C-alpha positions as YAML, in Angstrom:
chain: A
units: angstrom
residues:
- id: 1
  name: UNK
  ca: [-6.54, 79.93, 239.70]
- id: 2
  name: UNK
  ca: [-6.31, 76.45, 241.13]
- id: 3
  name: UNK
  ca: [-8.56, 75.87, 244.12]
- id: 4
  name: UNK
  ca: [-10.39, 79.19, 243.96]
- id: 5
  name: UNK
  ca: [-14.16, 79.46, 243.90]
- id: 6
  name: UNK
  ca: [-14.44, 80.99, 240.44]
- id: 7
  name: UNK
  ca: [-18.24, 80.89, 240.33]
- id: 8
  name: UNK
  ca: [-18.49, 82.50, 243.75]
- id: 9
  name: UNK
  ca: [-16.01, 85.26, 242.86]
- id: 10
  name: UNK
  ca: [-17.84, 86.08, 239.62]
- id: 11
  name: UNK
  ca: [-21.23, 86.04, 241.34]
- id: 12
  name: UNK
  ca: [-19.98, 88.37, 244.06]
- id: 13
  name: UNK
  ca: [-18.52, 90.79, 241.51]
- id: 14
  name: UNK
  ca: [-21.66, 90.75, 239.35]
- id: 15
  name: UNK
  ca: [-23.95, 91.37, 242.31]
- id: 16
  name: UNK
  ca: [-21.75, 93.87, 244.14]
- id: 17
  name: UNK
  ca: [-18.63, 95.64, 242.91]
- id: 18
  name: UNK
  ca: [-19.59, 95.93, 239.23]
- id: 19
  name: UNK
  ca: [-22.98, 97.41, 240.03]
- id: 20
  name: UNK
  ca: [-21.41, 99.90, 242.42]
- id: 21
  name: UNK
  ca: [-18.44, 101.02, 240.31]
- id: 22
  name: UNK
  ca: [-19.87, 100.62, 236.79]
- id: 23
  name: UNK
  ca: [-23.58, 101.17, 237.26]
- id: 24
  name: UNK
  ca: [-23.97, 102.79, 233.86]
- id: 25
  name: UNK
  ca: [-22.02, 100.21, 231.87]
- id: 26
  name: UNK
  ca: [-22.85, 96.77, 230.53]
- id: 27
  name: UNK
  ca: [-20.18, 94.43, 231.86]
- id: 28
  name: UNK
  ca: [-20.30, 90.64, 231.67]
- id: 29
  name: UNK
  ca: [-18.11, 88.30, 233.70]
- id: 30
  name: UNK
  ca: [-18.39, 84.67, 232.68]
- id: 31
  name: UNK
  ca: [-16.92, 81.85, 234.79]
- id: 32
  name: UNK
  ca: [-15.05, 79.41, 232.53]
- id: 33
  name: UNK
  ca: [-13.47, 76.33, 234.08]
- id: 34
  name: UNK
  ca: [-10.30, 75.34, 232.21]
- id: 35
  name: UNK
  ca: [-7.91, 74.04, 234.90]
- id: 36
  name: UNK
  ca: [-4.33, 73.69, 233.75]
- id: 37
  name: UNK
  ca: [-4.05, 70.05, 234.80]
- id: 38
  name: UNK
  ca: [-7.01, 68.86, 232.70]
- id: 39
  name: UNK
  ca: [-6.74, 68.08, 228.99]
- id: 40
  name: UNK
  ca: [-5.14, 70.81, 226.83]
- id: 41
  name: UNK
  ca: [-5.52, 74.23, 225.25]
- id: 42
  name: UNK
  ca: [-7.60, 72.64, 222.46]
- id: 43
  name: UNK
  ca: [-10.24, 71.28, 224.84]
- id: 44
  name: UNK
  ca: [-9.96, 74.46, 226.93]
- id: 45
  name: UNK
  ca: [-10.87, 76.56, 223.90]
- id: 46
  name: UNK
  ca: [-13.79, 74.22, 223.25]
- id: 47
  name: UNK
  ca: [-15.08, 74.76, 226.79]
- id: 48
  name: UNK
  ca: [-14.60, 78.54, 226.56]
- id: 49
  name: UNK
  ca: [-16.61, 78.84, 223.34]
- id: 50
  name: UNK
  ca: [-19.41, 76.73, 224.82]
- id: 51
  name: UNK
  ca: [-19.57, 78.90, 227.92]
- id: 52
  name: UNK
  ca: [-19.70, 82.12, 225.91]
- id: 53
  name: UNK
  ca: [-22.50, 80.78, 223.71]
- id: 54
  name: UNK
  ca: [-24.51, 79.24, 226.56]
- id: 55
  name: UNK
  ca: [-24.24, 82.47, 228.58]
- id: 56
  name: UNK
  ca: [-25.54, 84.78, 225.85]
- id: 57
  name: UNK
  ca: [-27.75, 82.64, 223.58]
- id: 58
  name: UNK
  ca: [-31.44, 83.48, 223.92]
- id: 59
  name: UNK
  ca: [-34.36, 82.08, 221.97]
- id: 60
  name: UNK
  ca: [-36.32, 84.57, 219.90]
- id: 61
  name: UNK
  ca: [-37.66, 84.74, 216.35]
- id: 62
  name: UNK
  ca: [-35.61, 83.03, 213.58]
- id: 63
  name: UNK
  ca: [-33.02, 85.42, 212.12]
- id: 64
  name: UNK
  ca: [-32.05, 83.53, 208.93]
- id: 65
  name: UNK
  ca: [-28.34, 83.51, 209.75]
- id: 66
  name: UNK
  ca: [-25.83, 80.68, 209.98]
- id: 67
  name: UNK
  ca: [-23.49, 80.13, 212.91]
- id: 68
  name: UNK
  ca: [-19.97, 79.49, 211.62]
- id: 69
  name: UNK
  ca: [-17.70, 78.04, 214.28]
- id: 70
  name: UNK
  ca: [-14.22, 78.51, 212.85]
- id: 71
  name: UNK
  ca: [-12.19, 76.93, 215.61]
- id: 72
  name: UNK
  ca: [-8.68, 78.00, 216.42]
- id: 73
  name: UNK
  ca: [-7.68, 79.81, 213.24]
- id: 74
  name: UNK
  ca: [-5.72, 82.96, 212.49]
- id: 75
  name: UNK
  ca: [-7.18, 86.27, 211.24]
- id: 76
  name: UNK
  ca: [-6.20, 85.55, 207.63]
- id: 77
  name: UNK
  ca: [-8.23, 82.34, 207.66]
- id: 78
  name: UNK
  ca: [-11.24, 84.27, 208.95]
- id: 79
  name: UNK
  ca: [-10.77, 86.68, 206.04]
- id: 80
  name: UNK
  ca: [-10.76, 83.78, 203.60]
- id: 81
  name: UNK
  ca: [-13.89, 82.26, 205.14]
- id: 82
  name: UNK
  ca: [-15.70, 85.60, 205.07]
- id: 83
  name: UNK
  ca: [-14.81, 85.90, 201.38]
- id: 84
  name: UNK
  ca: [-16.69, 82.64, 200.71]
- id: 85
  name: UNK
  ca: [-19.66, 83.80, 202.76]
- id: 86
  name: UNK
  ca: [-19.72, 87.13, 200.94]
- id: 87
  name: UNK
  ca: [-19.64, 85.48, 197.51]
- id: 88
  name: UNK
  ca: [-22.49, 83.20, 198.61]
- id: 89
  name: UNK
  ca: [-24.38, 86.27, 199.96]
- id: 90
  name: UNK
  ca: [-24.87, 84.48, 203.27]
- id: 91
  name: UNK
  ca: [-25.34, 86.33, 206.53]
- id: 92
  name: UNK
  ca: [-23.36, 84.44, 209.15]
- id: 93
  name: UNK
  ca: [-22.25, 84.89, 212.74]
- id: 94
  name: UNK
  ca: [-18.55, 84.05, 212.74]
- id: 95
  name: UNK
  ca: [-17.44, 82.67, 216.08]
- id: 96
  name: UNK
  ca: [-15.13, 84.17, 216.77]
- id: 97
  name: UNK
  ca: [-14.57, 87.14, 214.50]
- id: 98
  name: UNK
  ca: [-10.80, 87.69, 214.87]
- id: 99
  name: UNK
  ca: [-10.12, 89.46, 211.57]
- id: 100
  name: UNK
  ca: [-9.53, 92.76, 213.38]
- id: 101
  name: UNK
  ca: [-6.68, 91.23, 215.36]
- id: 102
  name: UNK
  ca: [-4.68, 91.77, 212.18]
- id: 103
  name: UNK
  ca: [-4.74, 95.49, 212.87]
- id: 104
  name: UNK
  ca: [-2.51, 98.22, 211.43]
- id: 105
  name: UNK
  ca: [-0.27, 100.74, 213.12]
- id: 106
  name: UNK
  ca: [-1.64, 104.01, 211.78]
- id: 107
  name: UNK
  ca: [0.19, 107.38, 211.44]
- id: 108
  name: UNK
  ca: [-2.14, 108.98, 213.98]
- id: 109
  name: UNK
  ca: [-1.28, 106.45, 216.69]
- id: 110
  name: UNK
  ca: [-1.57, 102.81, 217.64]
- id: 111
  name: UNK
  ca: [-4.74, 100.96, 216.76]
- id: 112
  name: UNK
  ca: [-5.87, 98.64, 219.53]
- id: 113
  name: UNK
  ca: [-7.00, 95.24, 218.25]
- id: 114
  name: UNK
  ca: [-10.40, 94.06, 219.31]
- id: 115
  name: UNK
  ca: [-12.76, 91.35, 218.24]
- id: 116
  name: UNK
  ca: [-15.89, 92.18, 216.33]
- id: 117
  name: UNK
  ca: [-18.45, 89.56, 217.42]
- id: 118
  name: UNK
  ca: [-21.01, 91.72, 219.26]
- id: 119
  name: UNK
  ca: [-23.16, 90.44, 222.10]
- id: 120
  name: UNK
  ca: [-26.24, 90.72, 219.88]
- id: 121
  name: UNK
  ca: [-24.73, 88.16, 217.49]
- id: 122
  name: UNK
  ca: [-23.95, 85.81, 220.36]
- id: 123
  name: UNK
  ca: [-27.51, 86.17, 221.60]
- id: 124
  name: UNK
  ca: [-28.82, 85.42, 218.12]
- id: 125
  name: UNK
  ca: [-26.96, 82.12, 217.80]
- id: 126
  name: UNK
  ca: [-30.03, 80.43, 219.31]
- id: 127
  name: UNK
  ca: [-32.17, 81.64, 216.38]
- id: 128
  name: UNK
  ca: [-29.98, 80.64, 213.44]
- id: 129
  name: UNK
  ca: [-30.84, 78.32, 210.55]
- id: 130
  name: UNK
  ca: [-28.04, 76.03, 211.66]
- id: 131
  name: UNK
  ca: [-24.43, 75.77, 212.80]
- id: 132
  name: UNK
  ca: [-21.44, 74.69, 210.74]
- id: 133
  name: UNK
  ca: [-18.45, 73.48, 212.75]
- id: 134
  name: UNK
  ca: [-15.05, 73.49, 211.04]
- id: 135
  name: UNK
  ca: [-13.08, 72.09, 213.98]
- id: 136
  name: UNK
  ca: [-14.91, 69.42, 215.90]
- id: 137
  name: UNK
  ca: [-12.48, 69.38, 218.82]
- id: 138
  name: UNK
  ca: [-12.56, 73.15, 219.32]
- id: 139
  name: UNK
  ca: [-16.19, 74.16, 218.79]
- id: 140
  name: UNK
  ca: [-18.19, 70.95, 218.97]
- id: 141
  name: UNK
  ca: [-19.55, 71.51, 222.46]
- id: 142
  name: UNK
  ca: [-20.99, 74.93, 221.64]
- id: 143
  name: UNK
  ca: [-22.77, 73.68, 218.53]
- id: 144
  name: UNK
  ca: [-24.08, 70.66, 220.44]
- id: 145
  name: UNK
  ca: [-25.43, 72.96, 223.16]
- id: 146
  name: UNK
  ca: [-27.36, 75.04, 220.61]
- id: 147
  name: UNK
  ca: [-28.70, 71.90, 218.99]
- id: 148
  name: UNK
  ca: [-29.84, 70.39, 222.30]
- id: 149
  name: UNK
  ca: [-31.21, 73.53, 223.95]
- id: 150
  name: UNK
  ca: [-32.57, 75.50, 220.98]
- id: 151
  name: UNK
  ca: [-32.95, 72.93, 218.18]
- id: 152
  name: UNK
  ca: [-30.37, 74.65, 215.95]
- id: 153
  name: UNK
  ca: [-29.08, 71.84, 213.70]
- id: 154
  name: UNK
  ca: [-25.30, 71.37, 213.78]
- id: 155
  name: UNK
  ca: [-23.16, 70.09, 210.92]
- id: 156
  name: UNK
  ca: [-19.50, 69.21, 211.40]
- id: 157
  name: UNK
  ca: [-17.50, 69.44, 208.19]
- id: 158
  name: UNK
  ca: [-13.81, 68.93, 207.42]
- id: 159
  name: UNK
  ca: [-11.56, 71.94, 207.81]
- id: 160
  name: UNK
  ca: [-11.91, 73.57, 204.34]
- id: 161
  name: UNK
  ca: [-8.34, 73.14, 203.15]
- id: 162
  name: UNK
  ca: [-8.04, 71.85, 199.61]
- id: 163
  name: UNK
  ca: [-10.51, 71.44, 196.78]
- id: 164
  name: UNK
  ca: [-12.45, 68.50, 198.17]
- id: 165
  name: UNK
  ca: [-12.96, 69.85, 201.69]
- id: 166
  name: UNK
  ca: [-13.84, 73.33, 200.45]
- id: 167
  name: UNK
  ca: [-16.44, 71.75, 198.15]
- id: 168
  name: UNK
  ca: [-17.98, 70.02, 201.17]
- id: 169
  name: UNK
  ca: [-18.05, 73.28, 203.11]
- id: 170
  name: UNK
  ca: [-19.75, 75.22, 200.30]
- id: 171
  name: UNK
  ca: [-22.25, 72.44, 199.65]
- id: 172
  name: UNK
  ca: [-23.31, 72.49, 203.31]
- id: 173
  name: UNK
  ca: [-23.68, 76.27, 203.19]
- id: 174
  name: UNK
  ca: [-25.93, 75.80, 200.16]
- id: 175
  name: UNK
  ca: [-28.00, 73.11, 201.88]
- id: 176
  name: UNK
  ca: [-28.54, 75.18, 205.01]
- id: 177
  name: UNK
  ca: [-29.25, 78.51, 203.35]
- id: 178
  name: UNK
  ca: [-30.71, 77.43, 200.01]
- id: 179
  name: UNK
  ca: [-28.54, 79.82, 198.00]
- id: 180
  name: UNK
  ca: [-26.64, 78.43, 195.00]
- id: 181
  name: UNK
  ca: [-22.87, 78.42, 194.72]
- id: 182
  name: UNK
  ca: [-22.09, 81.46, 192.53]
- id: 183
  name: UNK
  ca: [-20.22, 81.42, 189.26]
- id: 184
  name: UNK
  ca: [-17.44, 83.52, 190.81]
- id: 185
  name: UNK
  ca: [-16.49, 80.70, 193.20]
- id: 186
  name: UNK
  ca: [-16.76, 78.11, 190.47]
- id: 187
  name: UNK
  ca: [-14.25, 80.15, 188.47]
- id: 188
  name: UNK
  ca: [-11.90, 80.47, 191.47]
- id: 189
  name: UNK
  ca: [-12.11, 76.73, 191.93]
- id: 190
  name: UNK
  ca: [-11.25, 76.18, 188.28]
- id: 191
  name: UNK
  ca: [-8.21, 78.45, 188.54]
- id: 192
  name: UNK
  ca: [-7.02, 76.54, 191.60]
- id: 193
  name: UNK
  ca: [-7.41, 73.20, 189.83]
- id: 194
  name: UNK
  ca: [-5.51, 74.54, 186.83]
- id: 195
  name: UNK
  ca: [-2.66, 75.69, 189.08]
- id: 196
  name: UNK
  ca: [-2.53, 72.36, 190.88]
- id: 197
  name: UNK
  ca: [-2.55, 70.49, 187.58]
- id: 198
  name: UNK
  ca: [0.50, 72.47, 186.48]
- id: 199
  name: UNK
  ca: [2.42, 72.12, 189.73]
- id: 200
  name: UNK
  ca: [1.45, 68.98, 191.60]
- id: 201
  name: UNK
  ca: [3.24, 66.14, 189.84]
- id: 202
  name: UNK
  ca: [6.22, 68.22, 188.81]
- id: 203
  name: UNK
  ca: [7.03, 69.93, 192.11]
- id: 204
  name: UNK
  ca: [5.13, 68.25, 194.96]
- id: 205
  name: UNK
  ca: [5.02, 64.53, 194.17]
- id: 206
  name: UNK
  ca: [6.65, 62.27, 196.77]
- id: 207
  name: UNK
  ca: [7.86, 65.15, 198.96]
- id: 208
  name: UNK
  ca: [8.01, 63.90, 202.54]
- id: 209
  name: UNK
  ca: [6.15, 66.08, 205.05]
- id: 210
  name: UNK
  ca: [5.72, 66.37, 208.81]
- id: 211
  name: UNK
  ca: [2.68, 68.28, 210.13]
- id: 212
  name: UNK
  ca: [2.05, 69.41, 213.69]
- id: 213
  name: UNK
  ca: [-0.60, 71.45, 215.47]
- id: 214
  name: UNK
  ca: [-4.20, 71.20, 216.56]
- id: 215
  name: UNK
  ca: [-5.83, 67.98, 215.31]
- id: 216
  name: UNK
  ca: [-8.43, 69.34, 212.90]
- id: 217
  name: UNK
  ca: [-5.88, 71.46, 211.09]
- id: 218
  name: UNK
  ca: [-3.33, 68.63, 210.92]
- id: 219
  name: UNK
  ca: [-5.89, 66.24, 209.47]
- id: 220
  name: UNK
  ca: [-7.06, 68.80, 206.90]
- id: 221
  name: UNK
  ca: [-3.49, 69.56, 205.83]
- id: 222
  name: UNK
  ca: [-2.68, 65.85, 205.56]
- id: 223
  name: UNK
  ca: [-5.66, 65.35, 203.24]
- id: 224
  name: UNK
  ca: [-4.51, 68.27, 201.13]
- id: 225
  name: UNK
  ca: [-0.95, 66.94, 200.98]
- id: 226
  name: UNK
  ca: [-2.23, 63.61, 199.68]
- id: 227
  name: UNK
  ca: [-4.14, 65.44, 196.96]
- id: 228
  name: UNK
  ca: [-0.84, 67.08, 196.00]
- id: 229
  name: UNK
  ca: [0.85, 63.65, 195.78]
- id: 230
  name: UNK
  ca: [2.96, 64.47, 198.84]
- id: 231
  name: UNK
  ca: [3.67, 62.01, 201.63]
- id: 232
  name: UNK
  ca: [2.66, 63.18, 205.11]
- id: 233
  name: UNK
  ca: [4.84, 60.75, 207.03]
- id: 234
  name: UNK
  ca: [4.34, 62.19, 210.50]
- id: 235
  name: UNK
  ca: [1.25, 63.81, 212.04]
- id: 236
  name: UNK
  ca: [1.78, 65.26, 215.51]
- id: 237
  name: UNK
  ca: [-1.42, 66.02, 217.42]
- id: 238
  name: UNK
  ca: [-0.35, 68.15, 220.33]
- id: 239
  name: UNK
  ca: [-2.58, 66.81, 223.09]
- id: 240
  name: UNK
  ca: [-3.96, 63.59, 224.48]
- id: 241
  name: UNK
  ca: [-7.61, 62.99, 223.66]
- id: 242
  name: UNK
  ca: [-9.16, 59.50, 223.62]
- id: 243
  name: UNK
  ca: [-11.43, 60.56, 220.75]
- id: 244
  name: UNK
  ca: [-8.50, 60.89, 218.35]
- id: 245
  name: UNK
  ca: [-7.89, 57.16, 218.33]
- id: 246
  name: UNK
  ca: [-11.36, 56.51, 216.88]
- id: 247
  name: UNK
  ca: [-11.55, 59.53, 214.60]
- id: 248
  name: UNK
  ca: [-12.77, 58.15, 211.24]
- id: 249
  name: UNK
  ca: [-10.78, 60.79, 209.36]
- id: 250
  name: UNK
  ca: [-7.50, 59.45, 210.72]
- id: 251
  name: UNK
  ca: [-8.42, 55.87, 209.90]
- id: 252
  name: UNK
  ca: [-9.46, 56.95, 206.41]
- id: 253
  name: UNK
  ca: [-6.15, 58.75, 205.89]
- id: 254
  name: UNK
  ca: [-4.09, 55.76, 206.96]
- id: 255
  name: UNK
  ca: [-6.18, 53.48, 204.75]
- id: 256
  name: UNK
  ca: [-5.46, 55.57, 201.65]
- id: 257
  name: UNK
  ca: [-1.68, 55.46, 201.72]
- id: 258
  name: UNK
  ca: [0.87, 52.83, 200.78]
- id: 259
  name: UNK
  ca: [3.51, 54.17, 203.21]
- id: 260
  name: UNK
  ca: [3.83, 54.28, 206.99]
- id: 261
  name: UNK
  ca: [1.92, 57.34, 208.14]
- id: 262
  name: UNK
  ca: [2.51, 57.77, 211.85]
- id: 263
  name: UNK
  ca: [-0.08, 59.65, 213.89]
- id: 264
  name: UNK
  ca: [1.23, 60.59, 217.33]
- id: 265
  name: UNK
  ca: [-0.97, 62.12, 220.03]
- id: 266
  name: UNK
  ca: [0.23, 64.02, 223.08]
- id: 267
  name: UNK
  ca: [3.31, 65.00, 221.07]
- id: 268
  name: UNK
  ca: [5.24, 68.24, 221.05]
- id: 269
  name: UNK
  ca: [8.10, 69.61, 218.98]
- id: 270
  name: UNK
  ca: [10.58, 67.52, 220.95]
- id: 271
  name: UNK
  ca: [9.03, 64.48, 219.28]
- id: 272
  name: UNK
  ca: [9.56, 66.01, 215.85]
- id: 273
  name: UNK
  ca: [13.19, 66.84, 216.56]
- id: 274
  name: UNK
  ca: [13.87, 63.45, 218.12]
- id: 275
  name: UNK
  ca: [12.62, 61.61, 215.06]
- id: 276
  name: UNK
  ca: [14.74, 63.74, 212.75]
- id: 277
  name: UNK
  ca: [17.88, 63.66, 214.90]
- id: 278
  name: UNK
  ca: [17.82, 60.20, 216.44]
- id: 279
  name: UNK
  ca: [15.50, 58.07, 214.32]
- id: 280
  name: UNK
  ca: [16.64, 59.13, 210.86]
- id: 281
  name: UNK
  ca: [13.37, 60.68, 209.67]
- id: 282
  name: UNK
  ca: [14.06, 62.40, 206.34]
- id: 283
  name: UNK
  ca: [11.78, 65.31, 205.44]
- id: 284
  name: UNK
  ca: [11.42, 67.73, 202.55]
- id: 285
  name: UNK
  ca: [8.99, 70.04, 204.32]
- id: 286
  name: UNK
  ca: [7.54, 70.90, 207.72]
- id: 287
  name: UNK
  ca: [4.05, 72.37, 208.11]
- id: 288
  name: UNK
  ca: [3.02, 74.05, 211.33]
- id: 289
  name: UNK
  ca: [2.95, 77.18, 213.44]
- id: 290
  name: UNK
  ca: [5.91, 79.45, 214.10]
- id: 291
  name: UNK
  ca: [7.15, 77.69, 217.21]
- id: 292
  name: UNK
  ca: [8.66, 74.94, 215.07]
- id: 293
  name: UNK
  ca: [11.04, 77.29, 213.29]
- id: 294
  name: UNK
  ca: [14.08, 76.23, 215.31]
- id: 295
  name: UNK
  ca: [13.71, 72.62, 214.19]
- id: 296
  name: UNK
  ca: [13.63, 73.94, 210.63]
- id: 297
  name: UNK
  ca: [16.76, 75.99, 211.30]
- id: 298
  name: UNK
  ca: [18.82, 73.35, 213.03]
- id: 299
  name: UNK
  ca: [18.14, 70.60, 210.51]
- id: 300
  name: UNK
  ca: [17.96, 72.72, 207.36]
- id: 301
  name: UNK
  ca: [14.43, 71.64, 206.44]
- id: 302
  name: UNK
  ca: [12.11, 74.07, 204.60]
- id: 303
  name: UNK
  ca: [9.13, 75.08, 206.67]
- id: 304
  name: UNK
  ca: [5.82, 76.63, 205.74]
- id: 305
  name: UNK
  ca: [4.30, 78.50, 208.65]
- id: 306
  name: UNK
  ca: [0.57, 78.49, 209.11]
- id: 307
  name: UNK
  ca: [-2.14, 78.13, 211.75]
- id: 308
  name: UNK
  ca: [-1.82, 79.70, 215.18]
- id: 309
  name: UNK
  ca: [0.43, 81.21, 216.43]
- id: 310
  name: UNK
  ca: [2.05, 82.97, 213.48]
- id: 311
  name: UNK
  ca: [4.75, 85.58, 213.39]
- id: 312
  name: UNK
  ca: [4.40, 89.22, 212.43]
- id: 313
  name: UNK
  ca: [4.09, 90.86, 209.05]
- id: 314
  name: UNK
  ca: [7.82, 91.66, 208.98]
- id: 315
  name: UNK
  ca: [8.74, 88.02, 209.12]
- id: 316
  name: UNK
  ca: [6.25, 87.19, 206.39]
- id: 317
  name: UNK
  ca: [7.72, 89.94, 204.23]
- id: 318
  name: UNK
  ca: [11.20, 88.64, 205.02]
- id: 319
  name: UNK
  ca: [10.05, 85.22, 203.81]
- id: 320
  name: UNK
  ca: [9.01, 86.88, 200.59]
- id: 321
  name: UNK
  ca: [12.32, 88.73, 200.29]
- id: 322
  name: UNK
  ca: [14.49, 85.69, 200.84]
- id: 323
  name: UNK
  ca: [12.52, 83.74, 198.27]
- id: 324
  name: UNK
  ca: [12.98, 86.52, 195.72]
- id: 325
  name: UNK
  ca: [16.70, 86.87, 196.45]
- id: 326
  name: UNK
  ca: [17.30, 83.14, 196.36]
- id: 327
  name: UNK
  ca: [15.78, 82.68, 192.92]
- id: 328
  name: UNK
  ca: [18.83, 84.05, 191.14]
- id: 329
  name: UNK
  ca: [21.20, 81.62, 192.87]
- id: 330
  name: UNK
  ca: [20.54, 77.91, 192.80]
- id: 331
  name: UNK
  ca: [18.88, 76.05, 189.92]
- id: 332
  name: UNK
  ca: [17.23, 73.75, 192.46]
- id: 333
  name: UNK
  ca: [14.00, 75.64, 193.07]
- id: 334
  name: UNK
  ca: [12.79, 73.42, 195.90]
- id: 335
  name: UNK
  ca: [15.91, 74.02, 197.96]
- id: 336
  name: UNK
  ca: [16.02, 77.74, 197.29]
- id: 337
  name: UNK
  ca: [12.54, 78.10, 198.71]
- id: 338
  name: UNK
  ca: [13.76, 77.22, 202.20]
- id: 339
  name: UNK
  ca: [12.11, 79.83, 204.35]
- id: 340
  name: UNK
  ca: [14.06, 82.69, 205.92]
- id: 341
  name: UNK
  ca: [14.65, 81.99, 209.57]
- id: 342
  name: UNK
  ca: [16.41, 83.45, 212.55]
- id: 343
  name: UNK
  ca: [20.20, 83.24, 212.56]
- id: 344
  name: UNK
  ca: [21.08, 79.63, 213.31]
- id: 345
  name: UNK
  ca: [23.79, 80.19, 215.89]
- id: 346
  name: UNK
  ca: [22.57, 83.09, 217.99]
- id: 347
  name: UNK
  ca: [18.83, 83.33, 217.13]
- id: 348
  name: UNK
  ca: [19.28, 87.04, 216.58]
- id: 349
  name: UNK
  ca: [17.34, 89.43, 214.41]
- id: 350
  name: UNK
  ca: [19.00, 88.68, 211.09]
- id: 351
  name: UNK
  ca: [17.11, 86.42, 208.76]
- id: 352
  name: UNK
  ca: [18.99, 83.65, 207.01]
- id: 353
  name: UNK
  ca: [18.44, 81.36, 204.09]
- id: 354
  name: UNK
  ca: [18.72, 77.79, 205.35]
- id: 355
  name: UNK
  ca: [20.80, 79.19, 208.20]
- id: 356
  name: UNK
  ca: [23.65, 80.14, 205.86]
- id: 357
  name: UNK
  ca: [23.33, 83.71, 204.70]
- id: 358
  name: UNK
  ca: [21.80, 86.63, 206.55]
- id: 359
  name: UNK
  ca: [19.64, 89.12, 204.71]
- id: 360
  name: UNK
  ca: [19.30, 92.51, 206.44]
- id: 361
  name: UNK
  ca: [15.77, 93.77, 206.76]
- id: 362
  name: UNK
  ca: [15.69, 97.13, 204.93]
- id: 363
  name: UNK
  ca: [12.24, 98.64, 204.48]
- id: 364
  name: UNK
  ca: [13.22, 100.40, 201.23]
- id: 365
  name: UNK
  ca: [14.37, 97.12, 199.73]
- id: 366
  name: UNK
  ca: [11.25, 95.43, 201.01]
- id: 367
  name: UNK
  ca: [9.00, 97.92, 199.24]
- id: 368
  name: UNK
  ca: [10.88, 97.56, 195.91]
- id: 369
  name: UNK
  ca: [10.98, 93.76, 195.90]
- id: 370
  name: UNK
  ca: [7.48, 93.54, 197.33]
- id: 371
  name: UNK
  ca: [6.06, 95.56, 194.44]
- id: 372
  name: UNK
  ca: [7.72, 93.21, 191.92]
- id: 373
  name: UNK
  ca: [6.72, 90.00, 193.67]
- id: 374
  name: UNK
  ca: [4.33, 87.49, 192.11]
- id: 375
  name: UNK
  ca: [0.72, 87.88, 193.13]
- id: 376
  name: UNK
  ca: [0.76, 84.74, 195.23]
- id: 377
  name: UNK
  ca: [3.52, 85.96, 197.54]
- id: 378
  name: UNK
  ca: [2.26, 89.53, 197.53]
- id: 379
  name: UNK
  ca: [-1.09, 88.28, 198.81]
- id: 380
  name: UNK
  ca: [0.56, 86.29, 201.57]
- id: 381
  name: UNK
  ca: [2.54, 89.18, 202.98]
- id: 382
  name: UNK
  ca: [-0.33, 91.59, 202.52]
- id: 383
  name: UNK
  ca: [-2.58, 89.35, 204.59]
- id: 384
  name: UNK
  ca: [-0.02, 89.40, 207.43]
- id: 385
  name: UNK
  ca: [-0.27, 85.63, 207.66]
- id: 386
  name: UNK
  ca: [1.30, 82.94, 205.59]
- id: 387
  name: UNK
  ca: [-1.54, 80.67, 206.69]
- id: 388
  name: UNK
  ca: [-4.01, 82.65, 204.61]
- id: 389
  name: UNK
  ca: [-1.79, 82.12, 201.58]
- id: 390
  name: UNK
  ca: [-1.78, 78.36, 202.08]
- id: 391
  name: UNK
  ca: [-5.46, 78.27, 202.95]
- id: 392
  name: UNK
  ca: [-6.66, 80.49, 200.11]
- id: 393
  name: UNK
  ca: [-4.23, 80.25, 197.22]
- id: 394
  name: UNK
  ca: [-2.66, 76.84, 197.44]
- id: 395
  name: UNK
  ca: [-5.93, 75.20, 198.39]
- id: 396
  name: UNK
  ca: [-8.52, 77.05, 196.36]
- id: 397
  name: UNK
  ca: [-7.31, 80.51, 195.55]
...
């Protein structure tokens, strides 16, 4: 609401209407200033998290927990992070707990999605052992507020995608909490390294990749791609932020490679399409959220969907189905793994393989093929997000 007195409206409601109409209920209205003409949705999310934390946080006795600021991730990523915390036997306040947004439609009626970070947990953030920030541009202000106001130490770590960055994340959990990394996670790590050893040089080496999305995710994915011997040629950071230019992670990435890695800020999907169509950029793979699917369709480039926003479980299952059906056709495995996408010409509800052949979505066929699918793909569809598959299986699990 441009030009409105947000603070005054909230104060008037808190002091008047809410007390009159909902006297017996606990209702909180929090003014959050994220005007549409300032910065972007990334910085807006950062401001919103800070305002939530600063509104509720209250100093009391130490509670022995850790604040985990996940940033802008999907529910499957939260599930993966909570798996690590559970294996480490660490009590953490996950900000924000969005796992329940991946909610089922039950036989007895619709299940309404809701978050599960209670007010008591938000209040207790001021009494934690420390805060771990996974996305510095999306949660940094909230962690800094707790550090300044309540002396809760804040640690910013790389987004835990890939072996190296997940190691850093777990090591910081260990340092804050004092609990050792369990044998179960060491074994999962070993399985991931074994899988990467088998696959990396043979299937991933020298594949040219474009990555787009929020900056922390893009940087984490680029680091992971380099570990897989892939070439992230183009990194599109969707908003303009003067801090990006001096981000040491970006400079480190560009210093590692022997090819031209272009990092473009304030760039949208038009920039990606323009470079493919008009500047001759050749790609083997696109990594990003679902809104880039039409570029994948129009230029016949395989795309792996992850991050936020993602599409529904049906589309993830359709991805699985098309991959299964394509395996019996072409001997070129990389090409046959082009993801199923909306019909190229009319964008209608038939999925196609590289925009060429439509596969009807039959639930009976889905259930049969789904039951026979490899564990990796079964996990991805079951999680309702392909991002969890990339985050958990291709990186560590």
